[in-house]
Coordinates of C-alpha atoms and ligand atoms in Angstrom, one line a residue:
X1 CA -44.5 -5.3 7.0
X2 CA -44.0 -8.4 4.5
X3 CA -41.2 -10.9 5.4
X4 CA -38.5 -9.7 3.2
X5 CA -38.9 -5.1 4.2
X6 CA -38.6 -6.9 7.7
X7 CA -35.7 -9.0 7.0
X8 CA -33.8 -6.3 4.1
X9 CA -34.0 -3.9 7.8
X10 CA -31.2 -3.7 10.3
X11 CA -31.3 -5.4 13.8
X12 CA -32.5 -3.1 16.4
X13 CA -28.5 -2.6 17.5
X14 CA -26.7 -3.0 14.0
X15 CA -25.3 1.4 13.2
X16 CA -28.2 1.8 10.3
X17 CA -27.0 1.8 6.1
X18 CA -25.9 4.6 4.7
X19 CA -29.4 5.6 2.6
X20 CA -31.0 5.3 7.1
X21 CA -29.1 7.0 9.1
X22 CA -30.3 10.4 9.9
X23 CA -27.0 11.8 11.9
X24 CA -23.7 12.8 11.0
X25 CA -22.3 10.5 12.6
X26 CA -24.3 7.8 12.0
X27 CA -24.0 9.3 7.8
X28 CA -19.8 9.3 8.4
X29 CA -20.0 5.5 9.5
X30 CA -22.1 4.0 7.1
X31 CA -20.1 6.2 3.8
X32 CA -18.3 4.2 1.4
X33 CA -15.5 6.2 -0.8
X34 CA -15.9 7.1 -4.1
X35 CA -14.8 4.3 -6.1
X36 CA -14.0 6.7 -9.2
X37 CA -10.4 7.0 -7.9
X38 CA -7.3 5.3 -8.0
X39 CA -7.4 2.4 -5.1
X40 CA -4.6 1.1 -3.4
X41 CA -4.4 -3.1 -3.2
X42 CA -1.4 -4.4 -2.3
X43 CA 2.6 -3.6 -2.5
X44 CA 4.1 -5.2 -6.4
X45 CA 5.9 -7.4 -3.7
X46 CA 3.0 -9.5 -2.7
X47 CA 1.8 -10.7 -6.2
X48 CA 4.7 -12.9 -8.2
X49 CA 3.7 -13.4 -12.0
X50 CA 1.3 -16.2 -12.4
X51 CA -0.3 -16.1 -8.9
X52 CA -3.6 -14.1 -8.0
X53 CA -4.1 -12.3 -5.1
X54 CA -7.5 -11.4 -4.0
X55 CA -8.9 -7.7 -2.7
X56 CA -12.5 -6.0 -1.7
X57 CA -13.9 -2.8 -2.2
X58 CA -16.5 -1.9 -0.3
X59 CA -17.7 -5.7 0.2
X60 CA -17.1 -6.2 -3.4
X61 CA -14.7 -9.3 -4.2
X62 CA -11.6 -8.3 -6.7
X63 CA -9.0 -10.5 -7.9
X64 CA -5.6 -9.4 -9.8
X65 CA -3.8 -11.3 -11.2
X66 CA -0.3 -11.4 -12.6
X67 CA 0.9 -13.2 -16.0
X68 CA 3.5 -14.6 -16.5
X69 CA 5.2 -12.0 -18.5
X70 CA 4.3 -9.4 -16.0
X71 CA 1.3 -7.6 -16.8
X72 CA -1.6 -7.0 -14.6
X73 CA -5.2 -7.6 -14.5
X74 CA -8.4 -7.4 -12.1
X75 CA -11.4 -9.2 -12.5
X76 CA -14.3 -9.4 -10.5
X77 CA -13.8 -12.2 -8.2
X78 CA -16.4 -14.2 -9.3
X79 CA -16.9 -16.9 -11.8
X80 CA -19.7 -16.2 -13.9
X81 CA -20.6 -20.0 -14.2
X82 CA -21.1 -21.0 -10.1
X83 CA -19.9 -18.1 -9.0
X84 CA -16.5 -20.2 -7.3
X85 CA -13.6 -16.9 -6.1
X86 CA -11.5 -16.7 -9.3
X87 CA -8.8 -16.1 -7.1
X88 CA -8.4 -19.9 -6.1
X89 CA -8.2 -20.0 -10.0
X90 CA -5.2 -20.4 -11.6
X91 CA -2.4 -18.0 -14.0
X92 CA -1.8 -19.3 -17.1
X93 CA 0.2 -17.1 -19.8
X94 CA -2.1 -13.6 -19.8
X95 CA -5.4 -15.5 -18.7
X96 CA -7.0 -16.6 -15.2
X97 CA -8.9 -19.9 -15.3
X98 CA -11.4 -21.1 -12.8
X99 CA -11.3 -23.8 -10.9
X100 CA -14.1 -26.2 -10.5
X101 CA -14.9 -26.4 -14.6
X102 CA -11.7 -24.5 -16.0
X103 CA -13.8 -21.4 -17.7
X104 CA -10.9 -19.4 -18.5
X105 CA -11.1 -15.8 -18.6
X106 CA -9.0 -13.3 -20.3
X107 CA -7.8 -10.2 -19.3
X108 CA -10.6 -8.7 -20.1
X109 CA -13.1 -10.5 -18.2
X110 CA -14.7 -12.8 -21.3
X111 CA -14.1 -16.7 -20.9
X112 CA -12.3 -17.2 -23.9
X113 CA -12.5 -21.1 -23.5
X114 CA -14.5 -23.9 -22.1
X115 CA -12.8 -27.2 -20.9
X116 CA -16.2 -29.5 -21.7
X117 CA -18.0 -30.0 -23.8
X118 CA -20.5 -27.3 -24.7
X119 CA -24.1 -30.0 -25.7
X120 CA -23.7 -29.1 -29.6
X121 CA -24.1 -25.6 -28.2
X122 CA -21.7 -22.4 -30.2
X123 CA -19.3 -21.1 -27.6
X124 CA -20.9 -18.7 -24.9
X125 CA -19.9 -14.9 -24.7
X126 CA -19.6 -14.8 -21.5
X127 CA -18.0 -11.8 -19.3
X128 CA -16.8 -10.4 -16.0
X129 CA -15.8 -7.3 -15.2
X130 CA -12.7 -6.1 -15.5
X131 CA -10.7 -3.3 -13.0
X132 CA -8.5 -0.7 -14.7
X133 CA -5.0 -2.1 -13.1
X134 CA -1.9 -0.2 -12.9
X135 CA 1.2 0.2 -10.4
X136 CA 3.6 3.2 -8.9
X137 CA 5.6 3.9 -5.4
X138 CA 5.6 0.1 -5.0
X139 CA 2.1 -0.4 -5.4
X140 CA -1.0 -2.3 -7.3
X141 CA -3.8 0.3 -7.7
X142 CA -6.9 -0.6 -9.0
X143 CA -9.8 1.4 -10.5
X144 CA -13.4 0.6 -9.0
X145 CA -15.7 2.1 -10.2
X146 CA -16.3 3.4 -13.8
X147 CA -13.0 2.5 -16.2
X148 CA -14.5 5.9 -18.1
X149 CA -13.6 7.6 -15.9
X150 CA -10.5 6.3 -14.8
X151 CA -8.0 7.9 -17.5
X152 CA -9.4 11.3 -15.9
X153 CA -8.4 10.1 -12.4
X154 CA -5.0 10.7 -11.3
X155 CA -2.7 8.7 -8.9
X156 CA -1.0 11.1 -6.6
X157 CA 2.7 11.3 -7.8
X158 CA 5.7 11.7 -5.3
X159 CA 8.7 12.9 -7.0
X160 CA 10.9 12.5 -4.4
X161 CA 11.2 9.2 -4.9
X162 CA 12.6 8.6 -7.9
X163 CA 15.1 10.5 -9.3
X164 CA 18.7 10.4 -9.0
X165 CA 18.5 11.3 -4.9
X166 CA 15.4 9.4 -3.7
X167 CA 14.7 9.9 -0.6
X168 CA 14.6 7.7 2.1
X169 CA 11.1 5.9 2.4
X170 CA 10.0 4.0 5.5
X171 CA 6.5 1.8 4.1
X172 CA 3.7 0.5 6.9
X173 CA 0.7 -1.8 6.3
X174 CA -2.2 -2.8 8.2
X175 CA -5.1 -4.2 8.0
X176 CA -7.4 -2.6 10.7
X177 CA -10.6 -3.6 11.7
X178 CA -12.6 -0.3 11.5
X179 CA -14.4 1.9 9.2
X180 CA -12.3 4.1 6.7
X181 CA -13.7 7.4 8.1
X182 CA -12.1 7.4 12.0
X183 CA -8.9 6.0 9.8
X184 CA -8.8 10.0 8.3
X185 CA -10.5 11.2 11.7
X186 CA -7.4 9.4 13.2
X187 CA -4.2 10.6 11.2
X188 CA -5.3 14.1 10.9
X189 CA -6.7 15.2 14.4
X190 CA -3.1 15.6 16.6
X191 CA -5.9 15.8 20.1
X192 CA -5.0 12.2 20.0
X193 CA -1.2 13.3 21.5
X194 CA -2.2 11.3 24.5
X195 CA -2.5 8.3 22.8
X196 CA 1.2 7.7 21.5
X197 CA 2.5 9.8 25.0
X198 CA 5.4 6.6 25.3
X199 CA 6.1 7.5 21.2
X200 CA 5.3 11.5 21.0
X201 CA 6.1 11.6 17.3
X202 CA 4.1 15.4 17.0
X203 CA 2.7 17.0 20.8
X204 CA 1.3 20.9 21.9
X205 CA -0.3 21.1 19.0
X206 CA -2.4 23.8 18.2
X207 CA -4.6 24.6 14.9
X208 CA -3.6 27.4 13.1
X209 CA -5.6 27.1 9.6
X210 CA -8.8 24.3 8.7
X211 CA -9.8 25.1 5.6
X212 CA -12.2 23.5 2.0
X213 CA -10.8 23.8 -1.2
X214 CA -12.8 22.2 -3.4
X215 CA -12.5 18.1 -2.4
X216 CA -9.5 18.5 0.0
X217 CA -9.2 19.9 3.7
X218 CA -6.3 21.4 4.6
X219 CA -5.0 22.3 8.0
X220 CA -1.7 23.0 9.8
X221 CA -0.4 22.7 13.8
X222 CA 1.8 24.5 15.5
X223 CA 3.0 21.5 17.1
X224 CA 6.7 19.8 18.4
X225 CA 7.5 16.7 15.2
X226 CA 9.1 13.7 16.4
X227 CA 9.8 14.2 19.7
X228 CA 10.8 11.1 21.6
X229 CA 12.0 7.7 19.6
X230 CA 12.2 9.8 16.8
X231 CA 14.2 13.0 18.3
X232 CA 17.6 10.6 17.8
X233 CA 17.2 11.1 13.9
X234 CA 16.3 14.6 13.3
X235 CA 18.6 16.9 12.6
X236 CA 16.9 20.1 14.5
X237 CA 19.3 22.2 12.6
X238 CA 17.8 22.0 9.3
X239 CA 14.4 21.0 10.2
X240 CA 12.0 23.5 11.8
X241 CA 9.7 20.8 13.6
X242 CA 7.2 23.0 15.2
X243 CA 4.4 23.3 12.8
X244 CA 3.1 20.5 10.2
X245 CA 0.6 20.6 7.0
X246 CA -1.4 17.9 6.1
X247 CA -4.6 17.3 3.4
X248 CA -7.7 15.0 3.3
X249 CA -6.9 15.1 -0.9
X250 CA -9.9 12.5 -1.3
X251 CA -9.4 10.0 -1.5
X252 CA -5.9 10.4 0.2
X253 CA -4.0 11.8 3.3
X254 CA -1.2 13.4 3.5
X255 CA 1.1 15.1 5.9
X256 CA 4.1 17.7 5.1
X257 CA 6.9 18.9 7.9
X258 CA 9.4 21.7 7.0
X259 CA 9.3 19.8 3.1
X260 CA 12.0 17.8 5.4
X261 CA 9.9 14.2 6.4
X262 CA 6.5 14.0 4.7
X263 CA 3.8 10.9 4.7
X264 CA 0.6 9.6 2.2
X265 CA -2.0 7.4 4.5
X266 CA -3.9 5.6 1.4
X267 CA -6.8 3.8 2.3
X268 CA -8.5 1.1 0.5
X269 CA -12.2 0.4 1.9
X270 CA -12.6 -3.6 2.3
X271 CA -16.3 -2.8 3.6
X272 CA -17.9 -1.1 6.6
X273 CA -15.6 -2.5 8.7
X274 CA -12.7 -3.0 7.4
X275 CA -10.2 -1.4 6.2
X276 CA -6.1 -1.7 4.9
X277 CA -3.7 1.0 4.9
X278 CA -0.9 2.2 3.7
X279 CA 1.6 4.2 4.8
X280 CA 4.4 6.7 3.6
X281 CA 7.1 7.8 5.5
X282 CA 9.5 9.5 3.2
X283 CA 12.6 11.9 4.7
X284 CA 15.2 13.9 3.0
X285 CA 17.7 13.8 5.4
X286 CA 18.3 11.6 8.7
X287 CA 21.0 12.5 11.1
X288 CA 23.2 10.5 12.7
X289 CA 22.4 9.6 16.1
X290 CA 24.3 10.7 18.9
X291 CA 26.1 13.2 16.7
X292 CA 25.5 16.0 14.3
X293 CA 26.7 14.9 11.4
X294 CA 24.0 13.6 8.1
X295 CA 23.0 10.0 7.3
X296 CA 24.7 8.7 4.5
X297 CA 22.1 8.6 1.5
X298 CA 23.1 5.4 0.9
X299 CA 23.1 4.0 4.6
X300 CA 19.3 5.7 5.2
X301 CA 17.7 2.9 4.1
X302 CA 18.9 0.9 6.4
X303 CA 19.0 3.7 10.0
X304 CA 14.9 3.9 8.1
X305 CA 13.6 0.0 9.2
X306 CA 15.6 0.4 13.0
X307 CA 13.6 4.0 13.2
X308 CA 10.6 2.3 11.6
X309 CA 10.4 -1.0 14.4
X310 CA 11.7 1.4 17.0
X311 CA 9.8 4.9 16.7
X312 CA 6.4 4.7 14.0
X313 CA 5.7 1.0 13.4
X314 CA 4.3 0.6 17.6
X315 CA 2.8 4.3 17.8
X316 CA 0.5 3.4 14.5
X317 CA -0.3 0.0 15.5
X318 CA -1.5 2.2 18.7
X319 CA -3.4 4.0 16.2
X320 CA -5.2 0.9 14.9
X321 CA -6.0 -0.3 18.4
X322 CA -7.7 3.0 18.7
X323 CA -9.3 3.0 15.2
X324 CA -10.7 -0.8 15.7
X325 CA -12.1 0.0 19.6
X326 CA -13.0 3.0 18.4
X327 CA -15.2 0.7 15.8
X328 CA -16.7 -1.7 18.6
X329 CA -17.9 1.4 20.8
X330 CA -19.9 2.7 17.8
X331 CA -21.5 -0.6 17.0
X332 CA -22.0 -0.4 20.8
X333 CA -23.3 2.7 21.5
X334 CA -23.9 3.9 17.6
X335 CA -27.3 5.8 19.2
X336 CA -25.8 7.9 22.0
X337 CA -24.6 11.1 21.4
X338 CA -20.5 11.8 21.1
X339 CA -18.6 15.2 21.4
X340 CA -16.4 16.3 19.5
X341 CA -14.3 18.9 19.5
X342 CA -11.3 19.5 16.6
X343 CA -13.3 21.7 14.2
X344 CA -10.7 19.8 11.5
X345 CA -12.4 16.1 12.2
X346 CA -16.5 17.7 11.5
X347 CA -14.8 19.3 7.9
X348 CA -12.7 15.2 6.7
X349 CA -16.5 13.9 7.1
X350 CA -19.0 16.6 6.1
X351 CA -16.6 15.4 2.4
X352 CA -16.6 12.1 3.6
X353 CA -20.2 12.0 3.6
X354 CA -20.2 14.4 0.8
X355 CA -18.8 12.3 -1.7
X356 CA -20.7 9.2 -1.2
X357 CA -23.8 11.4 -2.0
X358 CA -21.4 12.6 -4.9
X359 CA -21.0 9.0 -6.4
X360 CA -24.4 7.8 -5.0
X361 CA -26.2 10.7 -7.4
X362 CA -24.0 9.9 -10.3
X363 CA -24.7 6.4 -9.8
X364 CA -28.1 6.6 -10.1
X365 CA -28.0 8.3 -13.1
X366 CA -26.3 5.3 -15.8
X367 CA -28.0 3.4 -17.0
X368 CA -26.7 0.1 -15.3
X369 CA -26.3 0.9 -11.5
X370 CA -22.9 -0.4 -10.3
X371 CA -22.5 -3.4 -7.5
X372 CA -19.8 -1.1 -5.6
X373 CA -23.2 1.5 -4.2
X374 CA -25.7 -1.8 -4.6
X375 CA -22.8 -3.4 -1.5
X376 CA -23.4 -0.5 0.2
X377 CA -20.1 -2.2 2.3
X378 CA -21.5 -5.7 2.8
X379 CA -19.2 -8.4 4.5
X380 CA -19.6 -11.3 2.5
X381 CA -20.6 -14.5 5.5
X382 CA -18.1 -16.4 4.1
X383 CA -14.6 -14.6 2.7
Ligands
FES1 S1 -17.9 -22.8 -11.9 FE1 -16.2 -21.4 -12.2 S2 -15.9 -22.8 -14.6 FE2 -17.9 -24.1 -13.2
FE2_2 FE1 -1.8 8.7 15.7

């Protein structure tokens, strides 16, 4: 075996890359997410005017910056000159200037100014990839795939959060050291009620429906929703909390309890073992704890923060600890067999694998394959 081939092979104790994976489990834990969708990368509040924000999609560095006029731009986070991170640069107007030799990029990734002598040459035509970027629901969304596809994909609408009578909203975001598929498994697999036995967000769940429809897995449970600490905020005379509907609506996950308590979970696959999650929970009504009275809408944001601190953020941290531990377990024991009981998990994993294979097939057919497929979710040695 040539030294190059030896170097390309994963170490024997490393989980296999997608191309080398044989089992469904190894495939799903190595699969990326189809970049031809919109992915949230940060809250709008994380990126003030004139600032940059470094993120990644499946190991591929992206800089998002906000011009001094408020406009958003997203470029590959790599100066075309000596590969410095552009996120370390400076925003001037709608342009981004690399900190080293002062090459200035416009929002399309084209170098429009060189801050040094060009040695008698004409100004070279230099460009780095740029990505469609927009904002919605208080989040910044990037389309990391083929930009021509961006117009064909929609960011999920959440009509309940706008209009005259917006629902109360609670946000939560975490960066977990776990593969995105473990998080998708976690949020819709209600067999893990035991983990949350202190908070009881759901209890005694029985799967009553499971269906794959195109790129969406829909499922329902009969279960008792919102017991434990959240109990005092829910008016059970008005909201039927005995069942829940969920969907892995690729690549997003959502839930709906009686049309009154809803959530979205958006994942950003940073690399093979790191995922940022963005949860949005929203509630049509809450009651004043200790009474039978509905909470006035103007007080709901305040109570949402209390409910978050008491009942939602702590349980999400339990999920985070569990999936991080699962990731660690997978990396150590990836050759050992596992037992999976919930049929919904099998469908989530089939969908994740199929969507990644479809993307790889599309990408191979392109004249210039994307660097996201080539990166294979690699963890860069230097962050
Ligand atoms: S490395 Fe960016 S301008 Fe030279
Ligand atoms: Fe959970």
